[in-house]
Coordinates of C-alpha atoms in Angstrom, one line a residue:
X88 CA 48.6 133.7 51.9
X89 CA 48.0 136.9 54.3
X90 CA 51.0 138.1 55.1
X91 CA 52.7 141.7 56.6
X92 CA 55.7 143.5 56.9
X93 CA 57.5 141.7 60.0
X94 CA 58.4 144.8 61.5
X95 CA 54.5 145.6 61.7
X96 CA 54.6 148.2 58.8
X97 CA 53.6 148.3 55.3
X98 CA 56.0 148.7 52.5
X99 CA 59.4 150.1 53.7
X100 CA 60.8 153.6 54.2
X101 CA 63.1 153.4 50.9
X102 CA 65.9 156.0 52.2
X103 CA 69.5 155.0 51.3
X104 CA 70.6 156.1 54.9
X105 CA 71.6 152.3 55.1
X106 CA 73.1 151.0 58.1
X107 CA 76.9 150.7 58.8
X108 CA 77.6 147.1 58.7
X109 CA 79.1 145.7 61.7
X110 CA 79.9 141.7 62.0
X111 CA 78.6 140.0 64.8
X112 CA 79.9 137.0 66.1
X113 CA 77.2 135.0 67.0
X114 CA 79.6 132.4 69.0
X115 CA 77.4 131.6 71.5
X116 CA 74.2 129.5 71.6
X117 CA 70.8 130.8 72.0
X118 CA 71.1 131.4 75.4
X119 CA 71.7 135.1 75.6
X120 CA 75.1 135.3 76.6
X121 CA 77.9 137.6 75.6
X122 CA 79.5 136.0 72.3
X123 CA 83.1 134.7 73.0
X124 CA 85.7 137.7 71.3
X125 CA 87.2 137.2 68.4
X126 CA 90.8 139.1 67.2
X127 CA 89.5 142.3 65.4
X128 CA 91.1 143.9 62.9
X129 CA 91.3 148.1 62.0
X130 CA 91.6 149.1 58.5
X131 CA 92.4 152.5 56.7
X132 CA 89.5 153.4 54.5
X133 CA 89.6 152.0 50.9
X134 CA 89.9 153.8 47.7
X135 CA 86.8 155.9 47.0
X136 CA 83.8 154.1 45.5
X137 CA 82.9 154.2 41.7
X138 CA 79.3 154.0 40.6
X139 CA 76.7 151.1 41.4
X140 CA 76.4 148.7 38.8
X141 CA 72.7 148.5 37.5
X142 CA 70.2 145.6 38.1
X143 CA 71.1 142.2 36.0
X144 CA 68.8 141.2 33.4
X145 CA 66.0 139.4 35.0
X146 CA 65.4 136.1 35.6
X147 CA 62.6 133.9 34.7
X148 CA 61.3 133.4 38.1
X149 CA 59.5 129.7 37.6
X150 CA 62.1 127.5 38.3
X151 CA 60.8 124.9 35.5
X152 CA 62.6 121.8 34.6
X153 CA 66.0 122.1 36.1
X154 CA 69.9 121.0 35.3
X155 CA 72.7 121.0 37.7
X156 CA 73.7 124.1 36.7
X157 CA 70.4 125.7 38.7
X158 CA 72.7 125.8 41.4
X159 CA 76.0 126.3 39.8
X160 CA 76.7 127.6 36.6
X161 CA 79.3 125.8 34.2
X162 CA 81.6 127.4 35.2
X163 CA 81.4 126.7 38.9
X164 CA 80.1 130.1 39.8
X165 CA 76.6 129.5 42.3
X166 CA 73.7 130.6 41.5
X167 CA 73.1 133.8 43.6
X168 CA 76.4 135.4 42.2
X169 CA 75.1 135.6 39.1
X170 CA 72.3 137.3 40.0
X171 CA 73.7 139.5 42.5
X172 CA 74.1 143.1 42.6
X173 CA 77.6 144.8 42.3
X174 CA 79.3 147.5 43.4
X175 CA 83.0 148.6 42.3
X176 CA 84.9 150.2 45.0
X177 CA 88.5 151.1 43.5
X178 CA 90.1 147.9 42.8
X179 CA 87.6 145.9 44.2
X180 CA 84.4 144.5 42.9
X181 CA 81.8 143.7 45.5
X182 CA 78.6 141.3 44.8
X183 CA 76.0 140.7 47.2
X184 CA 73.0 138.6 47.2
X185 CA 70.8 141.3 49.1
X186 CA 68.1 143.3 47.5
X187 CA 66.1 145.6 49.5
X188 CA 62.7 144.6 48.9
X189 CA 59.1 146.3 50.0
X190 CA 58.3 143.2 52.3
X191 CA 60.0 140.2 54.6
X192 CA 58.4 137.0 55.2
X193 CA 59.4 134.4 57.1
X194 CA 59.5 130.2 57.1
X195 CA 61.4 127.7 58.8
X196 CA 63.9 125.8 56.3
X197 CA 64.1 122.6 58.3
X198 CA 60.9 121.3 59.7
X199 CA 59.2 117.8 60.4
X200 CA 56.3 115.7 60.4
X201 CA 54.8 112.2 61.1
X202 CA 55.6 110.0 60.6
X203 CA 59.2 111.2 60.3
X204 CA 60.8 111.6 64.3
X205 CA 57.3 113.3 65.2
X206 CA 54.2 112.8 66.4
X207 CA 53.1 116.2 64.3
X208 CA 51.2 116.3 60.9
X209 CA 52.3 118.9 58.5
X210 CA 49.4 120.4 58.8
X211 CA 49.3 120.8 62.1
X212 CA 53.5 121.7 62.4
X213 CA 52.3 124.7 60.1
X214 CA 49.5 126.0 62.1
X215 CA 51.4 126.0 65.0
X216 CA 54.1 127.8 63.6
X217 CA 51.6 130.5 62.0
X218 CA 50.1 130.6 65.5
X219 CA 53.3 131.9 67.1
X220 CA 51.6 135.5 67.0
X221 CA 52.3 139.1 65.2
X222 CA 56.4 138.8 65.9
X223 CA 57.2 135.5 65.4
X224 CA 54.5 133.9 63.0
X225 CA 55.8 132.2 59.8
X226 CA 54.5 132.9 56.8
X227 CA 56.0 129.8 54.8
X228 CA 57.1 126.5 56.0
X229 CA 59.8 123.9 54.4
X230 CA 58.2 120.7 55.2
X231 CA 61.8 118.3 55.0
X232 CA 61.0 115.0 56.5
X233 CA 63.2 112.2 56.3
X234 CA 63.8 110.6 53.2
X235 CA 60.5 111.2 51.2
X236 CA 58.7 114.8 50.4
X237 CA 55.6 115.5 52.0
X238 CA 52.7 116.7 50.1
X239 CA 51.0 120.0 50.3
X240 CA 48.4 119.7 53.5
X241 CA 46.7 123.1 52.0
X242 CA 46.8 125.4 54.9
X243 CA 45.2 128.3 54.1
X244 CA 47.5 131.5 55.4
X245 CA 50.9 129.4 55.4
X246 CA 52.8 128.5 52.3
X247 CA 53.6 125.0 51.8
X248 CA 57.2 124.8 50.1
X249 CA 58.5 121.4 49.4
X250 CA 61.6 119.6 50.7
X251 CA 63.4 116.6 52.2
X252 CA 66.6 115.9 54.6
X253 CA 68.1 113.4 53.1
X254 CA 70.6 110.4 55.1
X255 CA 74.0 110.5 53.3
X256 CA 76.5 107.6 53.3
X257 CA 77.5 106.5 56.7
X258 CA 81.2 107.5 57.5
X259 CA 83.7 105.4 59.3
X260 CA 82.7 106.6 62.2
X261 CA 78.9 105.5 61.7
X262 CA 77.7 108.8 61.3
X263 CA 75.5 109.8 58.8
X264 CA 75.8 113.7 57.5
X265 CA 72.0 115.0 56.8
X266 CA 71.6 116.6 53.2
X267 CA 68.5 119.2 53.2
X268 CA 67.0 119.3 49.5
X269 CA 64.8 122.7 49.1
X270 CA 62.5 121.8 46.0
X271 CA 60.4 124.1 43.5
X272 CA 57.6 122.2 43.5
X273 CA 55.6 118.8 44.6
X274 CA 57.4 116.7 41.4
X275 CA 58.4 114.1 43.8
X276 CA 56.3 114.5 46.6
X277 CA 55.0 110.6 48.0
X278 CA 55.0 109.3 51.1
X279 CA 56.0 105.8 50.0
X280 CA 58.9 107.1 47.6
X281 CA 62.7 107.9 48.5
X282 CA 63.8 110.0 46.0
X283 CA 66.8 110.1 47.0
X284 CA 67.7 107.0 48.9
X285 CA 68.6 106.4 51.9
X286 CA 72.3 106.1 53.0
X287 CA 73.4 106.0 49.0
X288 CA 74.4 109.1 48.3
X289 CA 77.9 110.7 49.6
X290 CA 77.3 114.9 50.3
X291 CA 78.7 115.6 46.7
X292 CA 76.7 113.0 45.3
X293 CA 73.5 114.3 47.3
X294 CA 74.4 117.6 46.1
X295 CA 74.1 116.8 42.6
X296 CA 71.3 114.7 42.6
X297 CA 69.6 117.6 44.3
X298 CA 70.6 119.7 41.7
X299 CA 69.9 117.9 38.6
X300 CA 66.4 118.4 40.5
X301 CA 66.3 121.4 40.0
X302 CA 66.6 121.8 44.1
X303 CA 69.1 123.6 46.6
X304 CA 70.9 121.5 48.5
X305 CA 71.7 122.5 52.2
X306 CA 74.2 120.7 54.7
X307 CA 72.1 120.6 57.4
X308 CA 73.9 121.3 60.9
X309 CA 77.1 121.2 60.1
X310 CA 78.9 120.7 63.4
X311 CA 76.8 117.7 64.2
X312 CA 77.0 114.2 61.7
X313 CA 78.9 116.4 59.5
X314 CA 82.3 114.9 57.7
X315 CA 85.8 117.1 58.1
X316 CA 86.0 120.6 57.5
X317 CA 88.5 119.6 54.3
X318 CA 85.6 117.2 53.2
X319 CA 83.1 120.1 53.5
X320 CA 84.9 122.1 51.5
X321 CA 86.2 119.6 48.6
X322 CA 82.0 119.4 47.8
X323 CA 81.5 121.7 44.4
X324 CA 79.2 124.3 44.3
X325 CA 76.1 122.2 44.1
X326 CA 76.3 122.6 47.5
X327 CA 74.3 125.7 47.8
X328 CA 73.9 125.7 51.7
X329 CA 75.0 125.2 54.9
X330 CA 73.1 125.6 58.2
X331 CA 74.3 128.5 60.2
X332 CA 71.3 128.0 62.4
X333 CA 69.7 124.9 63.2
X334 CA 67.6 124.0 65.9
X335 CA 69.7 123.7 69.2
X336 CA 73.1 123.5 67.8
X337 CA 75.8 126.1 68.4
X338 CA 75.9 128.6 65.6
X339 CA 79.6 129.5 66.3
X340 CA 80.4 125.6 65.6
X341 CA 78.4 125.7 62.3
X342 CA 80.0 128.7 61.4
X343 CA 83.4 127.2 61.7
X344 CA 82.3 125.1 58.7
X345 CA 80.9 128.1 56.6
X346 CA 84.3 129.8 56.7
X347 CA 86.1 126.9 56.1
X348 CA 84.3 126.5 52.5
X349 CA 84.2 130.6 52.3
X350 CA 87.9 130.8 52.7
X351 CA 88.5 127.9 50.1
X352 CA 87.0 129.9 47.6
X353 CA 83.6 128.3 47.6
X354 CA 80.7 131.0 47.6
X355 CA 77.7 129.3 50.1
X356 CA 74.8 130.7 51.1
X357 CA 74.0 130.7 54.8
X358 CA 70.4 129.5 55.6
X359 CA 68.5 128.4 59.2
X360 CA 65.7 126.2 60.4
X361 CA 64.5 125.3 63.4
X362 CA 65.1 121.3 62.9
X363 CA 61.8 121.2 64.7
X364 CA 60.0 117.6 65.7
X365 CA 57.6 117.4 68.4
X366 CA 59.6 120.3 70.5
X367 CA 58.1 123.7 71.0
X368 CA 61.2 125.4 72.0
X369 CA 62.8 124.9 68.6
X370 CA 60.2 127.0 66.4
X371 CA 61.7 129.8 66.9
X372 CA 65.6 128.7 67.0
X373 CA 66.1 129.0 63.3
X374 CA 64.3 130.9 59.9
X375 CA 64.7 132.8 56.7
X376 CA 63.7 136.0 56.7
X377 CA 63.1 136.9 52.8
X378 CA 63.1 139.8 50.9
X379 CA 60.3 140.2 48.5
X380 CA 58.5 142.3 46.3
X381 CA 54.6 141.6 47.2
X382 CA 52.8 140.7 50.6
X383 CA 51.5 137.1 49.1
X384 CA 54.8 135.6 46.8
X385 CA 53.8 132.4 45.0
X386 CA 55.5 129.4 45.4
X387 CA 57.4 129.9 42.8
X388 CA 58.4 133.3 43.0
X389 CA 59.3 132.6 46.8
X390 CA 61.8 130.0 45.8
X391 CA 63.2 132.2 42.9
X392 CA 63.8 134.4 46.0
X393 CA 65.4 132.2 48.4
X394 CA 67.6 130.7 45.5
X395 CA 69.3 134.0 44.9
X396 CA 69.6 133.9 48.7
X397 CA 68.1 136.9 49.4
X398 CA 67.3 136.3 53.1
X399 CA 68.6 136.8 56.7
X400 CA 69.3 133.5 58.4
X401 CA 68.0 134.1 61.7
X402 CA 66.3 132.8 65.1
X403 CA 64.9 133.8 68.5
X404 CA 65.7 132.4 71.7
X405 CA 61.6 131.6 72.2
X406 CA 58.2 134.2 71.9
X407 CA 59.2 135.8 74.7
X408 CA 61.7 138.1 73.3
X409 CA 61.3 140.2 70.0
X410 CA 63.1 139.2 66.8
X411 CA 65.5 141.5 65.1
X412 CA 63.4 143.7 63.0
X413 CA 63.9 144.4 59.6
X414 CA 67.4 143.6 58.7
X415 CA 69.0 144.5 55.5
X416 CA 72.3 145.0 53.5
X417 CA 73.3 147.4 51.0
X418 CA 76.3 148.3 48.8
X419 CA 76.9 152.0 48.5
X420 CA 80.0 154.5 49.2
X421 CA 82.5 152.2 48.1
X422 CA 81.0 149.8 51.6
X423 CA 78.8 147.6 52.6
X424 CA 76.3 148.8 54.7
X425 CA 74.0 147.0 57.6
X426 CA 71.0 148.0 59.6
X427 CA 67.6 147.0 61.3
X428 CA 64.5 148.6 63.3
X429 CA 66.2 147.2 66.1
X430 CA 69.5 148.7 68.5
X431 CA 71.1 146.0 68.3
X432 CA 74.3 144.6 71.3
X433 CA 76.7 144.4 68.6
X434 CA 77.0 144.2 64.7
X435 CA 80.2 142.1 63.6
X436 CA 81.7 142.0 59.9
X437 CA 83.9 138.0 59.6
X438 CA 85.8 137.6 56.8
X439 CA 88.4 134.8 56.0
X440 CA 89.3 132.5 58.5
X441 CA 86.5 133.9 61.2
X442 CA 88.4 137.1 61.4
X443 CA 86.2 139.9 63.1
X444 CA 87.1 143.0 60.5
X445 CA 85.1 145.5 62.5
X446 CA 82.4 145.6 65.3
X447 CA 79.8 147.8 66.3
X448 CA 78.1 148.2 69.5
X449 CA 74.8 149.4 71.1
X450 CA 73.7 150.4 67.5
X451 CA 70.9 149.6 64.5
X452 CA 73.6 150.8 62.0
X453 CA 77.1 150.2 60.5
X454 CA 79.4 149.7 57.6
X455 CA 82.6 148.3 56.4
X456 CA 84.4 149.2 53.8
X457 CA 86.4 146.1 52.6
X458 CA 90.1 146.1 51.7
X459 CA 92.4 144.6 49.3
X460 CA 93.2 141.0 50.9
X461 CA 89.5 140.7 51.8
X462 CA 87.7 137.4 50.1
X463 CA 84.5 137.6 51.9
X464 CA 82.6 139.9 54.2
X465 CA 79.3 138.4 56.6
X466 CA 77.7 140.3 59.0
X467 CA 76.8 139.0 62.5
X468 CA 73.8 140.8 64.5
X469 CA 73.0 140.5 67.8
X470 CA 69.5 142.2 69.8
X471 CA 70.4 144.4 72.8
X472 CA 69.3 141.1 74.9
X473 CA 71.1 138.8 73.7
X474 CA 68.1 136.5 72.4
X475 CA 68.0 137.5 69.0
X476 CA 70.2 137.2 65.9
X477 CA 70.3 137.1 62.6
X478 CA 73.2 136.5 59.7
X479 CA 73.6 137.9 56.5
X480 CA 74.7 136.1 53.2
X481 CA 78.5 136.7 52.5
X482 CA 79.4 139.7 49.9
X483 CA 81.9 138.2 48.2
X484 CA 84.9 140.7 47.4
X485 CA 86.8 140.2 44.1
X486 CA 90.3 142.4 42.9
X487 CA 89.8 144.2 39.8
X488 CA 92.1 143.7 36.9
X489 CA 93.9 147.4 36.3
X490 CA 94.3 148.3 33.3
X491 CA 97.7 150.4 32.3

């Protein structure tokens, strides 16, 4: 697998000048407008910050046989909290999936073939998305055809990560919500085999099942098929995903549906894919950009990654216009800090409900530091065009017990 930096480099400036966080709303669709405004909100600064917590013990990085506590732990916690680094700001406790990594890399995590809705071979769906030149070429692919996993087509220079989008029980109203299931490995990859049903399986029960696979379940665009927000957010933790970005549908909808579960007290990662069939202005509408440690990740050590949720969920209103470059999130300074190789139209923090926290404009940096009442911070970026964007996973904010 050749792969480089995204931003053109080689292994990253490591300076801890971090950007300020700012959250973007990204309310409107790819289409370069000005995202609708959102109330903000101004805060005094917080209590000054204690020292950074250190790294977590590692993780065994195959994913291996797997038990529905892959994606959640017993205790209902998910899976990239426990692995997440920590920061304790006065009485608060921030955890954030983000680690700073020496490369990114980037993949579609919803992408089809034939004979599934396209007249594309998955071979050929992951040339074509390597093709897309030096700013916009992906560097993995998640094949997820309906209903049955794809094998690996062995394209040299892309890597072939397994997956399947999966028909759910029909509701009343006919409509059948689409689970994504992000696999480890080729276990159950056969044409003529449905894994995982078809039309069987309610979005918890998906979930699970996905799960006990030792996979990630996604809910793939939420605001279209999808069932209630309060059904949404009744699904446990299996539920490791939900679709900010996906293909042509409008991220401010999905995002309705992330802070639904968010503010219920249900950690989910935010993840994007194209949703791409035979269309080429979808391969750019949707990707993860990961962090990781060496140009050419194995399989497995790629899904380790995206299973924390280390990534940017982010997309590209077509090759015309540059991607955000770069993006990252630290904790530091009792904060949470954002910034990218790009100036950027505006960087929003969201917190519970959709509230805007804080916004930054005509910048590549800013920070937030989060206050007591805060669940959940996420940061919205949007390019100085308009045609780019990228989301960050949430930092989820926790008050500390105080000893007397």
């Amino acid at each position: 697998l050749s792969v480089h930096d995204l931003d053109g480099s080689h292994p990253v400036n490591r300076e801890r000048t971090l950007v300020p966080l700012v959250a973007v709303l990204l309310a409107a669709q790819l289409a370069g407008c000005e995202p609708a405004e959102r109330r903000s909100r101004t805060t005094p600064a917080p209590p000054p910050a204690l020292r950074a917590e250190g790294e977590p013990p590692r993780h065994d990085a195959s994913p291996g046989p797997a038990s529905a506590e892959q994606a959640a732990s017993p205790s209902g916690e998910h899976f990239a909290l426990r692995h997440a680094a920590t920061l304790r700001a006065g009485p608060l406790e921030l955890r954030s999936p983000h680690r700073r990594l020496a490369h990114q890399i980037r993949g579609s995590g919803h992408t089809h073939c034939a004979p599934d809705h396209s007249g594309i071979d998955a071979a050929a769906q992951q040339r074509r998305l390597m093709g897309l030149g030096p700013d916009h070429r992906h560097h993995f692919v998640w094949i997820t055809a309906h209903d049955f996993v794809a094998p690996d087509p062995d394209v040299p220079g892309v890597q072939h990560m397994f997956g399947v989008e999966i028909y759910t029980k029909r509701l009343e109203a006919r409509q059948s919500p689409h689970v994504l299931a992000l696999l480890p490995d080729g276990a159950l990859a056969d044409p003529a085999k449905r894994p995982f049903g078809v039309y069987e399986l309610d979005v918890q029960g998906a979930s699970s099942a996905i799960a006990r696979a030792g996979g990630l379940a996604v809910l793939a665009h939420p605001s279209r098929y999808s069932p209630s927000l309060e059904a949404v957010k009744a699904v446990d933790e299996h539920l490791w995903a939900l679709e900010i970005l996906s293909g042509s549908t409008d991220p401010d909808a999905n995002a309705a549906f992330v802070d639904a579960r968010l503010s219920a007290g249900k950690y989910t990662c935010l993840s994007a894919g194209g949703d791409i069939h035979d269309e080429d202005y979808k391969l750019t509408l949707g990707y993860q950009v990961v962090d990781v440690a060496g140009p050419r990740p194995t399989r497995d050590e790629l899904f380790e990654a995206v299973r924390r949720c280390n990534f940017f969920a982010c997309a590209v209103k077509g090759v015309r216009h540059g991607p955000i470059r770069r993006p990252a999130l630290e904790l530091r300074d009792g904060g949470i800090h954002f910034s990218s190789n790009t100036v950027l139209r505006s960087v929003r923090f969201v917190g519970r409900g959709g509230e805007v926290l804080h916004e930054a404009r005509s910048t590549a940096r800013a920070s937030y530091s989060p206050q007591i009442g805060d669940s959940y911070v996420r940061v919205e970026a949007v390019s100085a065009d308009g045609a780019a964007r990228c989301y960050s996973q949430p930092t989820w904010i926790v008050q500390r017990r105080q000893t007397p």
